[in-house]
Coordinates of N, CA and C in Angstrom, one line a residue:
X1 N 23.9 20.4 -7.7 CA 24.8 19.4 -7.5 C 25.4 19.3 -5.6
X2 N 24.7 18.4 -4.9 CA 24.5 18.2 -3.6 C 26.0 17.5 -3.2
X3 N 26.9 18.0 -1.9 CA 27.8 16.9 -1.6 C 26.8 15.6 -1.0
X4 N 27.8 14.6 -0.6 CA 26.8 13.4 0.0 C 28.0 12.7 0.7
X5 N 27.5 12.5 2.1 CA 28.2 11.5 3.1 C 27.5 10.5 3.5
X6 N 28.5 9.6 3.5 CA 27.8 8.0 3.7 C 28.1 7.8 5.2
X7 N 27.2 7.6 5.9 CA 27.5 7.2 7.6 C 28.3 5.9 7.8
X8 N 28.7 5.7 8.9 CA 29.4 4.6 9.1 C 28.0 3.3 9.2
X9 N 27.0 3.8 9.9 CA 26.0 3.0 9.8 C 25.3 2.4 8.7
X10 N 24.9 3.4 7.4 CA 24.5 3.0 6.2 C 25.7 2.2 5.8
X11 N 26.8 2.5 5.5 CA 27.7 1.5 4.9 C 28.0 0.4 5.3
X12 N 28.4 0.3 6.6 CA 28.3 -1.2 7.3 C 27.2 -2.0 7.2
X13 N 26.1 -1.5 7.4 CA 24.6 -2.5 7.2 C 24.5 -3.0 5.6
X14 N 25.1 -1.9 4.5 CA 25.3 -2.4 3.1 C 26.2 -3.3 2.9
X15 N 27.5 -3.4 3.6 CA 28.7 -4.3 3.6 C 27.9 -5.8 3.9
X16 N 27.4 -5.6 5.0 CA 27.0 -7.0 5.8 C 25.8 -7.4 4.8
X17 N 24.9 -6.8 4.4 CA 23.8 -7.4 3.4 C 24.5 -8.1 2.3
X18 N 25.8 -7.6 1.9 CA 26.1 -8.2 0.4 C 27.2 -9.1 1.2
X19 N 27.6 -9.5 2.1 CA 28.2 -10.4 2.8 C 27.4 -11.7 3.0
X20 N 26.4 -11.2 3.6 CA 25.6 -12.3 3.9 C 25.1 -13.3 2.7
X21 N 25.0 -12.5 1.8 CA 24.4 -13.3 0.7 C 25.1 -13.0 -0.8
X22 N 26.5 -13.6 -0.6 CA 27.7 -13.4 -1.7 C 27.5 -13.7 -3.0
X23 N 26.4 -14.6 -3.2 CA 26.0 -15.1 -4.6 C 25.0 -14.6 -5.1
X24 N 24.4 -13.8 -4.3 CA 22.9 -12.6 -4.8 C 23.0 -11.7 -5.1
X25 N 22.1 -11.0 -6.1 CA 22.3 -9.4 -6.0 C 21.3 -9.3 -4.9
X26 N 21.8 -8.3 -4.0 CA 20.9 -7.8 -2.9 C 20.5 -6.2 -3.3
X27 N 19.8 -5.8 -2.3 CA 19.3 -4.3 -2.6 C 18.8 -3.9 -1.2
X28 N 18.6 -2.4 -1.4 CA 18.1 -1.7 -0.3 C 18.0 -0.3 -0.4
X29 N 17.3 0.5 0.6 CA 16.9 1.6 0.7 C 17.6 2.6 1.4
X30 N 18.1 3.9 1.0 CA 18.9 4.7 1.6 C 18.4 6.0 2.7
X31 N 18.3 6.2 3.8 CA 17.6 7.3 4.4 C 18.7 8.4 5.0
X32 N 18.0 9.8 5.2 CA 18.5 10.6 5.8 C 17.7 11.4 6.4
X33 N 18.3 12.2 7.4 CA 17.3 13.0 8.3 C 16.1 14.1 7.2
X34 N 15.1 13.9 7.9 CA 14.1 14.7 7.1 C 14.2 16.1 7.0
X35 N 14.2 16.7 5.8 CA 14.4 18.2 5.4 C 13.2 18.7 5.1
X36 N 13.3 20.0 5.2 CA 11.8 20.8 4.8 C 12.3 21.2 3.3
X37 N 10.9 20.8 2.3 CA 11.4 21.0 0.9 C 11.8 19.8 0.0
X38 N 12.2 19.8 -1.3 CA 12.8 18.8 -1.8 C 14.0 18.5 -2.1
X39 N 15.0 19.7 -1.8 CA 16.5 19.9 -2.1 C 17.1 20.0 -1.2
X40 N 18.4 19.7 -1.2 CA 19.3 20.2 0.1 C 20.8 20.5 -0.8
X41 N 21.7 21.0 0.1 CA 22.9 21.5 -0.6 C 24.3 20.1 0.1
X42 N 23.5 19.4 1.0 CA 24.5 18.5 1.6 C 23.4 17.4 2.1
X43 N 24.0 16.1 1.8 CA 23.1 14.8 1.7 C 23.9 13.9 2.7
X44 N 23.4 13.7 4.1 CA 24.1 12.7 4.7 C 23.3 11.7 4.8
X45 N 23.7 10.5 4.2 CA 22.8 9.3 4.2 C 23.1 8.6 5.8
X46 N 22.2 8.5 6.8 CA 22.2 8.0 7.8 C 22.1 6.8 8.3
X47 N 21.5 6.2 7.3 CA 21.2 4.5 7.5 C 20.6 3.9 6.1
X48 N 20.6 2.7 6.0 CA 19.8 1.6 5.3 C 19.3 0.8 5.3
X49 N 18.4 0.4 4.9 CA 16.9 -0.7 5.2 C 17.5 -1.7 4.1
X50 N 17.9 -2.9 4.4 CA 18.0 -4.0 3.7 C 16.8 -4.5 3.0
X51 N 16.8 -4.6 1.5 CA 15.2 -5.0 1.3 C 15.4 -6.6 0.8
X52 N 16.2 -7.0 -0.5 CA 16.1 -8.1 -1.0 C 17.2 -8.8 -1.3
X53 N 17.1 -10.1 -1.4 CA 18.2 -11.1 -1.8 C 17.6 -12.1 -2.9
X54 N 16.2 -12.2 -2.7 CA 15.4 -13.5 -3.5 C 14.6 -12.7 -4.5
X55 N 13.8 -11.8 -4.0 CA 12.7 -11.2 -4.9 C 12.6 -9.8 -5.4
X56 N 13.9 -9.4 -5.9 CA 14.1 -8.3 -6.4 C 13.2 -7.5 -7.4
X57 N 12.6 -8.5 -8.4 CA 11.6 -8.2 -9.3 C 10.1 -7.9 -9.0
X58 N 9.9 -8.5 -7.7 CA 8.6 -8.8 -7.2 C 7.9 -7.3 -6.9
X59 N 6.9 -6.6 -7.7 CA 6.8 -5.4 -7.4 C 5.5 -5.1 -6.2
X60 N 5.0 -6.4 -5.8 CA 3.9 -6.2 -5.1 C 4.8 -6.2 -3.5
X61 N 5.8 -7.2 -3.2 CA 6.6 -6.9 -2.0 C 7.4 -5.7 -2.0
X62 N 7.9 -5.0 -3.2 CA 8.6 -4.1 -3.0 C 7.5 -3.0 -2.6
X63 N 6.5 -2.9 -3.2 CA 5.4 -1.8 -2.5 C 5.4 -1.8 -0.8
X64 N 5.2 -3.1 -0.4 CA 4.7 -3.5 0.8 C 6.1 -2.8 2.0
X65 N 7.1 -3.1 1.2 CA 8.6 -2.7 1.9 C 8.7 -1.3 2.0
X66 N 8.4 -0.6 1.0 CA 8.7 0.8 0.8 C 7.5 1.2 1.5
X67 N 6.2 1.2 1.7 CA 5.2 1.7 2.6 C 5.6 1.7 4.0
X68 N 6.2 0.4 4.5 CA 6.3 0.1 5.8 C 7.6 1.2 5.9
X69 N 8.7 1.1 5.2 CA 9.9 2.1 5.5 C 9.6 3.6 5.4
X70 N 8.7 4.1 4.7 CA 8.0 5.1 4.9 C 7.3 5.5 6.1
X71 N 6.4 4.8 6.4 CA 6.1 4.9 7.7 C 6.9 5.1 8.8
X72 N 7.7 4.3 9.0 CA 8.8 4.0 9.9 C 9.7 5.1 9.9
X73 N 10.4 5.6 8.8 CA 11.2 6.7 8.8 C 10.6 8.1 9.2
X74 N 9.1 8.0 8.9 CA 8.4 9.2 9.0 C 8.4 9.6 10.8
X75 N 8.3 8.4 11.5 CA 8.4 8.3 12.6 C 9.7 8.9 13.6
X76 N 10.5 8.3 12.6 CA 11.9 8.7 13.0 C 12.7 10.0 12.6
X77 N 11.8 10.5 12.0 CA 12.0 11.8 11.4 C 13.3 11.8 10.2
X78 N 13.2 10.6 9.5 CA 14.3 10.3 8.5 C 13.2 10.5 7.4
X79 N 13.7 10.4 5.9 CA 13.1 10.1 4.8 C 14.2 9.4 3.8
X80 N 13.1 8.7 2.7 CA 14.2 8.2 1.5 C 14.6 8.9 1.0
X81 N 16.0 8.5 0.8 CA 16.8 9.3 -0.2 C 17.4 8.9 -1.5
X82 N 17.4 7.4 -1.4 CA 18.3 6.8 -2.3 C 17.8 5.1 -2.2
X83 N 19.1 4.3 -3.3 CA 18.7 3.1 -3.3 C 20.2 2.3 -3.4
X84 N 20.5 1.2 -2.7 CA 21.7 0.9 -2.9 C 21.5 -0.6 -3.6
X85 N 22.6 -1.3 -4.2 CA 22.2 -2.3 -4.7 C 24.0 -3.2 -4.9
X86 N 24.0 -4.2 -4.9 CA 25.2 -5.1 -4.9 C 25.2 -6.4 -6.0
X87 N 25.7 -6.2 -7.1 CA 25.4 -7.4 -8.0 C 25.7 -8.5 -7.8
X88 N 25.1 -9.5 -8.2 CA 25.6 -11.2 -7.8 C 26.9 -11.4 -8.9
X89 N 27.2 -10.8 -9.9 CA 28.5 -11.3 -10.5 C 29.7 -10.4 -9.8
X90 N 30.7 -10.9 -9.8 CA 31.9 -10.4 -9.2 C 32.4 -9.0 -9.9
X91 N 32.3 -9.3 -11.5 CA 32.8 -8.4 -12.3 C 32.0 -7.2 -12.8
X92 N 30.6 -7.5 -12.2 CA 29.6 -6.2 -12.4 C 29.2 -5.5 -11.2
X93 N 29.5 -4.3 -11.7 CA 29.1 -3.1 -10.2 C 28.4 -2.0 -11.1
X94 N 27.7 -2.4 -12.3 CA 27.0 -1.1 -12.9 C 25.4 -1.4 -12.7
X95 N 24.7 -0.4 -12.6 CA 23.3 -0.7 -12.1 C 22.5 -1.1 -13.6
X96 N 21.6 -1.7 -13.1 CA 20.7 -2.5 -14.0 C 19.3 -1.8 -14.1
X97 N 18.7 -2.1 -15.0 CA 17.5 -1.6 -15.5 C 16.6 -1.6 -14.1
X98 N 16.6 -2.6 -13.1 CA 15.7 -2.7 -11.9 C 16.3 -1.7 -10.9
X99 N 17.6 -1.4 -10.8 CA 18.2 -0.4 -10.0 C 17.7 0.7 -10.5
X100 N 17.7 1.0 -11.7 CA 17.3 2.4 -12.1 C 16.0 2.7 -12.1
X101 N 15.0 1.8 -12.1 CA 13.8 1.9 -12.0 C 13.3 2.3 -10.8
X102 N 14.0 1.9 -9.3 CA 13.6 2.0 -8.1 C 13.9 3.5 -7.9
X103 N 15.3 3.7 -8.4 CA 16.0 5.1 -7.8 C 15.1 6.3 -8.4
X104 N 14.6 5.9 -9.9 CA 14.3 6.7 -10.6 C 12.6 7.2 -9.9
X105 N 12.2 6.3 -9.2 CA 10.9 6.8 -8.6 C 11.2 7.3 -7.5
X106 N 12.3 6.8 -6.6 CA 12.7 7.8 -5.4 C 13.0 9.3 -5.9
X107 N 13.5 9.3 -7.0 CA 13.9 10.9 -7.3 C 12.5 11.7 -7.8
X108 N 11.3 11.0 -7.8 CA 10.2 11.6 -8.4 C 9.7 12.4 -6.9
X109 N 10.0 12.1 -5.6 CA 9.7 12.4 -4.5 C 10.9 13.5 -4.0
X110 N 12.1 13.0 -4.2 CA 13.3 13.6 -3.7 C 14.5 13.7 -4.9
X111 N 14.5 15.2 -5.2 CA 15.4 15.4 -6.6 C 16.7 15.2 -6.5
X112 N 17.0 15.1 -5.2 CA 18.7 14.5 -5.1 C 19.3 13.4 -4.6
X113 N 18.0 12.4 -4.9 CA 18.2 10.9 -4.6 C 19.5 10.2 -5.3
X114 N 20.1 9.4 -4.3 CA 21.4 8.8 -5.1 C 21.3 7.5 -5.2
X115 N 22.0 6.7 -5.9 CA 22.0 5.4 -6.3 C 23.5 5.2 -5.8
X116 N 23.5 4.2 -5.0 CA 25.0 3.5 -4.5 C 25.3 2.2 -5.1
X117 N 26.2 2.0 -6.0 CA 26.4 0.6 -6.3 C 27.8 0.0 -5.5
X118 N 27.5 -0.9 -4.9 CA 28.7 -1.6 -4.5 C 29.7 -2.3 -5.4
X119 N 31.1 -1.8 -5.2 CA 32.2 -2.5 -6.6 C 32.4 -3.6 -5.9
X120 N 31.9 -4.6 -6.5 CA 32.3 -6.3 -6.1 C 33.8 -6.3 -6.3
X121 N 34.3 -5.8 -7.1 CA 35.9 -6.3 -7.2 C 36.7 -5.4 -6.4
X122 N 36.5 -4.5 -5.4 CA 37.3 -4.2 -4.4 C 36.4 -4.3 -3.0
X123 N 35.7 -5.1 -3.0 CA 34.3 -5.5 -1.9 C 35.6 -6.3 -0.8
X124 N 36.1 -5.7 0.2 CA 36.5 -6.4 1.7 C 36.6 -5.7 2.4
X125 N 36.7 -6.1 3.7 CA 36.5 -5.2 5.0 C 38.0 -4.6 4.9
X126 N 39.1 -4.7 4.3 CA 40.2 -4.0 4.5 C 40.5 -3.0 3.6
X127 N 39.4 -2.8 2.6 CA 39.7 -2.1 1.3 C 40.0 -0.5 2.1
X128 N 40.9 0.1 1.4 CA 41.3 1.4 1.8 C 40.9 2.7 1.2
X129 N 40.0 2.3 -0.1 CA 39.0 3.4 -0.7 C 37.8 2.7 -0.7
X130 N 37.0 3.3 -0.4 CA 35.7 2.9 -0.1 C 35.0 2.2 -1.5
X131 N 35.0 1.0 -1.4 CA 34.2 0.0 -2.8 C 32.9 0.6 -3.2
X132 N 32.4 2.0 -3.3 CA 30.9 1.9 -3.8 C 31.2 3.1 -5.2
X133 N 30.2 2.9 -5.8 CA 30.2 4.3 -6.8 C 28.7 5.0 -6.4
X134 N 28.7 6.2 -6.5 CA 27.5 7.1 -6.2 C 27.3 7.5 -7.7
X135 N 26.1 7.1 -7.8 CA 25.4 7.7 -9.2 C 24.3 9.2 -8.7
X136 N 24.1 10.0 -9.5 CA 23.0 11.2 -9.5 C 22.2 11.0 -10.8
X137 N 21.1 11.8 -10.9 CA 20.2 12.3 -12.1 C 20.7 13.4 -12.6
X138 N 21.2 13.2 -13.9 CA 21.6 14.4 -14.8 C 20.4 14.2 -15.9
X139 N 19.1 15.2 -16.2 CA 18.3 14.9 -17.0 C 17.7 13.7 -16.9
X140 N 17.4 13.0 -18.1 CA 17.2 11.6 -17.8 C 18.1 10.6 -17.5
X141 N 19.3 10.8 -17.2 CA 20.3 9.9 -17.3 C 20.9 9.9 -15.8
X142 N 21.5 8.4 -15.3 CA 22.2 8.5 -14.1 C 23.4 8.3 -14.3
X143 N 24.2 9.3 -13.6 CA 26.0 9.4 -14.0 C 26.6 9.4 -13.0
X144 N 27.8 8.9 -12.7 CA 28.4 9.0 -11.5 C 28.7 10.3 -10.8
X145 N 28.7 10.3 -9.6 CA 28.8 11.8 -9.1 C 30.2 12.2 -8.9
X146 N 30.8 13.2 -8.9 CA 32.2 13.7 -9.0 C 32.5 13.2 -7.5
X147 N 33.4 12.4 -7.3 CA 34.2 11.9 -6.4 C 34.6 13.0 -5.2
X148 N 34.7 13.9 -5.5 CA 35.3 15.0 -4.7 C 34.3 15.6 -4.0
X149 N 32.8 15.3 -4.2 CA 31.5 15.7 -3.5 C 31.1 14.3 -2.8
X150 N 31.9 13.5 -2.5 CA 31.5 12.3 -1.7 C 31.9 12.2 -0.7
X151 N 31.6 12.4 0.6 CA 32.5 12.7 1.8 C 32.1 11.2 2.8
X152 N 33.4 10.9 3.6 CA 33.4 10.1 4.4 C 33.9 10.6 6.0
X153 N 33.0 10.9 6.8 CA 33.6 11.5 8.0 C 35.0 10.7 8.9
X154 N 34.6 9.3 8.5 CA 36.2 8.7 8.8 C 36.2 7.3 8.4
X155 N 36.9 7.3 7.2 CA 36.4 6.0 6.5 C 37.3 5.1 7.3
X156 N 38.7 5.5 7.8 CA 39.5 4.4 8.4 C 38.8 3.8 9.6
X157 N 37.9 4.7 10.4 CA 37.0 4.5 11.5 C 35.8 3.3 11.2
X158 N 35.1 3.7 9.9 CA 34.5 2.8 9.5 C 34.8 1.4 9.1
X159 N 36.0 1.4 8.5 CA 36.4 0.5 8.0 C 36.7 -0.5 9.1
X160 N 37.2 -0.2 10.1 CA 37.8 -0.4 11.3 C 36.5 -1.4 11.9
X161 N 35.1 -0.5 12.2 CA 34.1 -1.2 12.5 C 33.4 -2.4 11.6
X162 N 33.6 -2.0 10.3 CA 33.0 -3.3 9.1 C 33.9 -4.3 9.6
X163 N 35.1 -4.2 9.7 CA 35.7 -5.3 9.8 C 35.7 -6.3 11.2
X164 N 35.6 -5.5 12.2 CA 35.2 -6.0 13.6 C 33.7 -6.8 13.4
X165 N 32.9 -6.3 12.8 CA 31.6 -7.0 12.8 C 31.7 -8.0 11.8
X166 N 32.2 -8.0 10.7 CA 32.9 -9.4 10.0 C 33.1 -10.5 10.8
X167 N 34.4 -10.4 11.5 CA 34.9 -11.2 12.4 C 34.2 -11.7 13.3
X168 N 33.1 -10.9 13.7 CA 32.1 -11.4 14.6 C 31.0 -12.0 14.0
X169 N 31.0 -11.9 12.5 CA 29.8 -12.8 12.0 C 28.5 -12.1 12.0
X170 N 28.6 -10.9 12.3 CA 27.1 -10.3 12.7 C 26.4 -10.1 10.9
X171 N 27.0 -10.5 10.0 CA 26.2 -10.2 8.9 C 25.0 -11.4 8.7
X172 N 25.5 -12.7 9.8 CA 24.6 -13.9 9.7 C 23.0 -13.3 10.7
X173 N 23.2 -12.2 11.5 CA 22.1 -11.5 12.3 C 21.2 -10.3 11.1
X174 N 21.7 -10.1 10.5 CA 20.9 -8.9 9.6 C 20.0 -9.6 9.0
X175 N 18.6 -8.6 9.0 CA 17.6 -9.0 8.7 C 17.0 -8.2 7.5
X176 N 16.8 -8.6 6.1 CA 16.1 -8.0 5.0 C 14.9 -8.2 5.1
X177 N 14.1 -7.3 4.1 CA 12.6 -7.9 4.1 C 12.3 -9.3 3.7
X178 N 13.2 -9.7 3.0 CA 13.2 -11.1 2.3 C 12.7 -11.9 3.5
X179 N 13.7 -11.7 4.6 CA 13.7 -12.5 5.8 C 12.4 -12.3 6.7
X180 N 12.3 -10.7 6.8 CA 11.1 -10.6 7.5 C 9.9 -10.9 7.2
X181 N 9.8 -11.1 5.6 CA 8.4 -11.5 5.3 C 8.1 -13.1 5.6
X182 N 9.3 -13.8 5.7 CA 9.4 -15.0 6.1 C 9.0 -15.5 7.3
X183 N 9.5 -14.8 8.3 CA 9.1 -14.5 9.8 C 9.1 -13.0 10.4
X184 N 7.7 -12.3 10.5 CA 7.4 -10.9 10.5 C 7.9 -10.7 12.1
X185 N 8.5 -11.7 12.8 CA 9.0 -11.1 14.1 C 10.6 -10.5 14.0
X186 N 10.9 -10.7 12.7 CA 12.2 -10.5 12.8 C 12.5 -9.0 12.2
X187 N 13.4 -8.1 12.9 CA 13.4 -6.8 12.8 C 14.2 -6.2 11.6
X188 N 13.5 -5.7 10.2 CA 13.9 -5.3 9.3 C 15.0 -3.7 9.4
X189 N 14.7 -3.3 10.4 CA 15.3 -2.0 10.8 C 16.6 -2.6 11.5
X190 N 16.8 -3.7 11.9 CA 17.9 -4.1 12.6 C 18.8 -3.3 13.6
X191 N 17.8 -2.7 14.7 CA 18.2 -2.0 15.5 C 19.5 -2.7 16.7
X192 N 19.5 -3.9 16.4 CA 20.6 -4.2 17.5 C 22.0 -4.2 17.0
X193 N 21.8 -4.1 15.4 CA 23.1 -4.2 14.6 C 23.6 -2.5 14.7
X194 N 22.5 -1.7 14.5 CA 22.8 -0.2 14.7 C 23.3 0.0 16.2
X195 N 22.8 -0.5 16.9 CA 23.3 -0.3 18.5 C 25.1 -0.6 18.5
X196 N 25.3 -1.9 17.8 CA 26.1 -2.3 17.9 C 27.2 -1.6 17.1
X197 N 27.0 -0.8 16.1 CA 27.9 -0.2 15.4 C 27.9 1.2 16.1
X198 N 27.2 1.8 16.7 CA 27.3 2.9 17.5 C 28.5 2.7 18.5
X199 N 28.3 1.4 19.2 CA 29.2 1.3 20.4 C 30.7 1.0 19.8
X200 N 30.6 0.4 18.5 CA 32.1 0.5 18.3 C 32.6 1.7 17.5
X201 N 31.7 2.1 17.1 CA 32.2 3.6 16.3 C 32.7 4.4 17.5
X202 N 32.0 4.8 18.7 CA 32.4 5.3 20.0 C 33.5 4.7 20.4
X203 N 33.7 3.3 20.6 CA 35.1 2.8 20.7 C 36.2 3.3 19.9
X204 N 36.0 3.0 18.7 CA 37.3 3.3 17.6 C 37.7 5.1 17.9
X205 N 36.7 5.8 18.0 CA 36.7 7.7 18.0 C 37.2 7.9 19.5
X206 N 37.3 6.7 20.1 CA 38.1 7.0 21.7 C 36.9 7.7 22.8
X207 N 35.8 7.3 22.8 CA 34.4 7.9 23.4 C 34.1 6.7 24.2
X208 N 33.9 7.0 25.3 CA 33.6 6.1 26.4 C 32.1 5.7 26.2

């Protein structure tokens, strides 16, 4: 069982994706710095790539997205380590068959892959406790990870950054693969948002 840390950049982008399409199920891929070998004792989720809000079940589009993310992450010295999803129903934060299928596929290549489900019932920029559930694979089942091994470097700071971007309506600027496939000029890596998150994180932490 490895410890998992979720960075501000990864969480805030997940939050913005769900906020952009509040009545849709949204999903995406989790990234971490590339490691040698297939396992690690500590996993820091450094980024996420938003996938879909309309076409979750279209396998062809998923293959296109995964191939592009894999090539891009290799260039960035990162690797695919998991999957996230926020369901459309306010009362449903359980992984469905589609989520389990995708994360199971990822775990074939990375044994410590994680599944992050956003908890819609606690979903707000002011949430004092991170509104996520993290799952890991045990044998053939996906079960919630021990909360004691899920780390947040600075949850209060992450929450402040998230709130600031929500006030600025940055969720309108977030690009997922659905949007990218409609207009390939749009950046699914969301580098502008990444830079803004870094800027606000430095400000919150008191760095120039």
